[in-house]
Coordinates of C-alpha atoms in Angstrom, one line a residue:
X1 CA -13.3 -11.4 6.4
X2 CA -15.6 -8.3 6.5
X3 CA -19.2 -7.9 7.9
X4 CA -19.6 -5.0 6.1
X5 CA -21.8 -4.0 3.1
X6 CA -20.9 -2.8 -0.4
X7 CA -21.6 1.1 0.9
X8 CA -18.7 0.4 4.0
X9 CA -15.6 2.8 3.1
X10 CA -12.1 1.4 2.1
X11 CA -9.2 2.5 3.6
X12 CA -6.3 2.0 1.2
X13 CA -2.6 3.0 2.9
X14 CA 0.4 3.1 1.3
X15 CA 3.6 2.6 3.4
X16 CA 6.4 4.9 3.0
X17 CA 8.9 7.6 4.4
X18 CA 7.8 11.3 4.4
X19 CA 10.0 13.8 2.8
X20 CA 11.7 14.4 0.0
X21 CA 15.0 12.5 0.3
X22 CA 13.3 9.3 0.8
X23 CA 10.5 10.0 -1.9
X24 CA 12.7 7.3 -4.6
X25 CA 13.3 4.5 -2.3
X26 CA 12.7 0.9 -2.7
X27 CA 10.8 1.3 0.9
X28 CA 8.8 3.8 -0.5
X29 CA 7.0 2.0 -3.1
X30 CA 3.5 1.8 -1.2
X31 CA 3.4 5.7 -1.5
X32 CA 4.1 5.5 -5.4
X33 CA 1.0 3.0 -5.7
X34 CA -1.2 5.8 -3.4
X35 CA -0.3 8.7 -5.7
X36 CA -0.9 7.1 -8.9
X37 CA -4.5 6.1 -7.4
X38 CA -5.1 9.5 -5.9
X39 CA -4.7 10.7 -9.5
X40 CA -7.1 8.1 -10.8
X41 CA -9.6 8.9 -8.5
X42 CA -9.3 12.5 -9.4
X43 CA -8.4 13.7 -6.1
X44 CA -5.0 15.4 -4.0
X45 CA -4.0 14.6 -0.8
X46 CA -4.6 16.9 2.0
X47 CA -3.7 17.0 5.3
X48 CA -5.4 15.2 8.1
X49 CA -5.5 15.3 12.1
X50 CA -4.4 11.5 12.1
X51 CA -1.0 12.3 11.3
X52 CA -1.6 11.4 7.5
X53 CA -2.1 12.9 4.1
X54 CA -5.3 11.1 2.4
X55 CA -7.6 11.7 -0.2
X56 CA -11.5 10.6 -1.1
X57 CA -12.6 9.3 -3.5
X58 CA -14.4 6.3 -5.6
X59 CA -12.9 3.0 -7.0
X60 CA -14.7 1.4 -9.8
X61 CA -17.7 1.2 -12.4
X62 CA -20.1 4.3 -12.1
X63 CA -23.2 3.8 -9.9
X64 CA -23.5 1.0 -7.1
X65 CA -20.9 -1.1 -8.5
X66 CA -18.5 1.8 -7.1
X67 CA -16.9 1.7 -3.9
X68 CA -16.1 4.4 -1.2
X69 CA -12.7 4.7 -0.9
X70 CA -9.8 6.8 1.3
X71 CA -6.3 6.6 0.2
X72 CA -3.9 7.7 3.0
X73 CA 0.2 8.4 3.1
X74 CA 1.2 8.0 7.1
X75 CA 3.2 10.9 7.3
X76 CA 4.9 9.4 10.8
X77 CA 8.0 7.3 9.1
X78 CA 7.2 3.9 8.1
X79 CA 7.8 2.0 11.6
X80 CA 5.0 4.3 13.1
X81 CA 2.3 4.0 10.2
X82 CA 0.2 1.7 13.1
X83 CA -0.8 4.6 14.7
X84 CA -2.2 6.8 11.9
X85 CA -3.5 3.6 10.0
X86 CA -5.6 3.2 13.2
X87 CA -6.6 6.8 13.6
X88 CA -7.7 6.9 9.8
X89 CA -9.9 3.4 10.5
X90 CA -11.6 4.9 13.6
X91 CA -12.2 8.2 11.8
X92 CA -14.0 6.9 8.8
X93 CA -15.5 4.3 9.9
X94 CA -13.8 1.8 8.0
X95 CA -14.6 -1.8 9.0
X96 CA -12.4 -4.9 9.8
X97 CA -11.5 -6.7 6.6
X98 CA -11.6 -3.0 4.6
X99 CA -7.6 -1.9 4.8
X100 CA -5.6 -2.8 2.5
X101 CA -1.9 -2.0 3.1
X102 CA 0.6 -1.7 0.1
X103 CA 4.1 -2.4 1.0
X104 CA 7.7 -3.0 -0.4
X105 CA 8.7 -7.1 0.1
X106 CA 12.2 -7.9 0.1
X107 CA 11.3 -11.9 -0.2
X108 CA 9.8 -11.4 -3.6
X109 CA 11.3 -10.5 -7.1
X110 CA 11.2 -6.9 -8.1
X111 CA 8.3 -6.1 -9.8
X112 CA 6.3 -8.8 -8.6
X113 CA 3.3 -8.4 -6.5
X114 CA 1.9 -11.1 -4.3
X115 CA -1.7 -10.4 -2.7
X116 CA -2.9 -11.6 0.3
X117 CA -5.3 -11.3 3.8
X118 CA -3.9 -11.3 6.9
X119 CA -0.6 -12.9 8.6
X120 CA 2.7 -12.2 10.1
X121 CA 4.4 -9.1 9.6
X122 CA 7.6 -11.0 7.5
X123 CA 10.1 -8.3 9.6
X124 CA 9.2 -5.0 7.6
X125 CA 8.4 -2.4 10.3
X126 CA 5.3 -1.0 8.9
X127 CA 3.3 -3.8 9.2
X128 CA 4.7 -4.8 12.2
X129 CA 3.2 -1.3 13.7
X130 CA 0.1 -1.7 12.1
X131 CA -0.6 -4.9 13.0
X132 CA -0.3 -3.8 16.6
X133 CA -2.2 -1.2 16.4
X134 CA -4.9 -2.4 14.8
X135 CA -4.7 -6.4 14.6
X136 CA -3.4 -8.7 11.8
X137 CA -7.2 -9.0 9.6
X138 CA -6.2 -6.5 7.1
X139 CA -5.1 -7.2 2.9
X140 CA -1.6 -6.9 2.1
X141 CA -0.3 -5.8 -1.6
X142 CA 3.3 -7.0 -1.5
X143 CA 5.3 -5.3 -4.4
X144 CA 8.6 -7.0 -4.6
X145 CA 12.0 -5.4 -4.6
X146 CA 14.4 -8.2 -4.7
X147 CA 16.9 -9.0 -1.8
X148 CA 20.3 -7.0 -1.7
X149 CA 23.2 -7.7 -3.7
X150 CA 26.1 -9.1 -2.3
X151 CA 26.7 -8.2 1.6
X152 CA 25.1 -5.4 1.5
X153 CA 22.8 -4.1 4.8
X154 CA 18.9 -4.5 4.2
X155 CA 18.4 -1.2 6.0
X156 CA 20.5 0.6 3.3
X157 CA 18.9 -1.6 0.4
X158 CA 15.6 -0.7 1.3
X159 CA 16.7 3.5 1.8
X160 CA 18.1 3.3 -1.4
X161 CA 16.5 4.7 -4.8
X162 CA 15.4 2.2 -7.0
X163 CA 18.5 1.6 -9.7
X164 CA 17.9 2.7 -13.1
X165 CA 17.4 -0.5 -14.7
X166 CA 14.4 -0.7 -12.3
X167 CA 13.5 2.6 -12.8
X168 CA 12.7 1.8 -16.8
X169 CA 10.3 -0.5 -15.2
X170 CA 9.2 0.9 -12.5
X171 CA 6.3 3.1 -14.0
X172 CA 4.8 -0.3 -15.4
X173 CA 4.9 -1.9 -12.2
X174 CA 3.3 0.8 -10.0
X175 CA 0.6 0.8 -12.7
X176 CA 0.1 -2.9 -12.5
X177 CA 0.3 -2.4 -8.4
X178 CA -2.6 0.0 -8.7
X179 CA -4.6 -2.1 -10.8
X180 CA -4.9 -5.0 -8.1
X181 CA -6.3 -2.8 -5.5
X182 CA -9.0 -1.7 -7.6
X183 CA -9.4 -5.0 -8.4
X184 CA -9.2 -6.1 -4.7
X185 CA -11.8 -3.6 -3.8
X186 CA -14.4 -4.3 -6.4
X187 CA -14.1 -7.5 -7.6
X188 CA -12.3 -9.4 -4.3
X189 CA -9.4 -10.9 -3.2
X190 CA -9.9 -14.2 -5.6
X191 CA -10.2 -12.8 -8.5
X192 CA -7.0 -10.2 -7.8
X193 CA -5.1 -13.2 -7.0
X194 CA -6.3 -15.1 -10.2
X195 CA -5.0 -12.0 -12.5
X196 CA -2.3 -10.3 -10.5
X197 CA -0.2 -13.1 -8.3
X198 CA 2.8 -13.4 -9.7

């Protein structure tokens, strides 16, 4: 998957909408996992040329069993995060098989994450950019939001806030989100899979 050694940077994006009105939504999710690990790792997310807001920092056990790591919010609306995603890679380096991309999944139950390398883009327009930007070898952390009630348009379930029975959840479920890419990161993509695959 990687050639790259333990010192090789890890560029973590979560995939979202910028601005306020969107900051709640179900699509939003992969920003909600980014802050909560920006504020792990101690750091705020600045500004950069790529068209993103990122932060750097370090996932994992003091000393070498830490890893480099850049968490980035595409600020360029979720069916343009290819280009940013790409921009962020080149910039720092970051090698095949070292993105991970954390994403709302309409084919999954809400709350439950599925991890996994690679693959098609299942329809969501995020991935679909980024894997034409950049090419399909990159981890996915799908966080599941349920499919829509009744009739109603995917578009709108997705642009909608999460409900407030999910909400009393929610916090737990970002937490647990956060958790596998630190896990993914340090200890690999088996082992996140064993504890966090659900």
């Amino acid at each position: 998957m990687s050639d790259a050694d333990a010192s090789s940077p890890w560029l973590v994006v979560g995939l979202g909408n910028p601005g306020p009105e969107y900051a709640a939504n179900r699509h939003n999710v992969g920003f909600m996992v980014a802050e909560l690990l920006a504020e792990r790792m101690g750091g705020r997310f600045k500004a950069h040329k790529s068209r993103a807001q990122v932060v750097e920092g370090r996932i994992g056990p003091p000393g070498p069993g830490s890893r480099r790591v850049i968490v980035a919010k595409p600020m360029s609306f979720m069916n343009l995060s290819g280009g940013p995603t790409t921009a962020l890679r080149d910039f720092y380096k970051v090698p095949v098989g070292h993105v991970v991309a954390i994403h709302d999944e309409l084919d999954i139950d809400y709350g439950a994450l599925r991890l996994k390398f690679g693959g098609g883009d299942n329809g969501h327009n995020g991935l679909k950019s980024i894997t034409k930007s950049g090419g399909p070898d990159y981890f996915r952390i799908r966080f599941g939001i349920g499919r829509p009630p009744g009739r109603m348009d995917v578009a709108a379930f997705v642009l909608k806030d999460f409900s407030a029975a999910e909400r009393r959840e929610l916090d737990y479920f970002v937490d647990r989100a956060a958790d596998a890419v630190e896990t993914l990161i340090v200890d690999g993509l088996e082992r996140a899979q064993g504890t966090y695959n659900s």
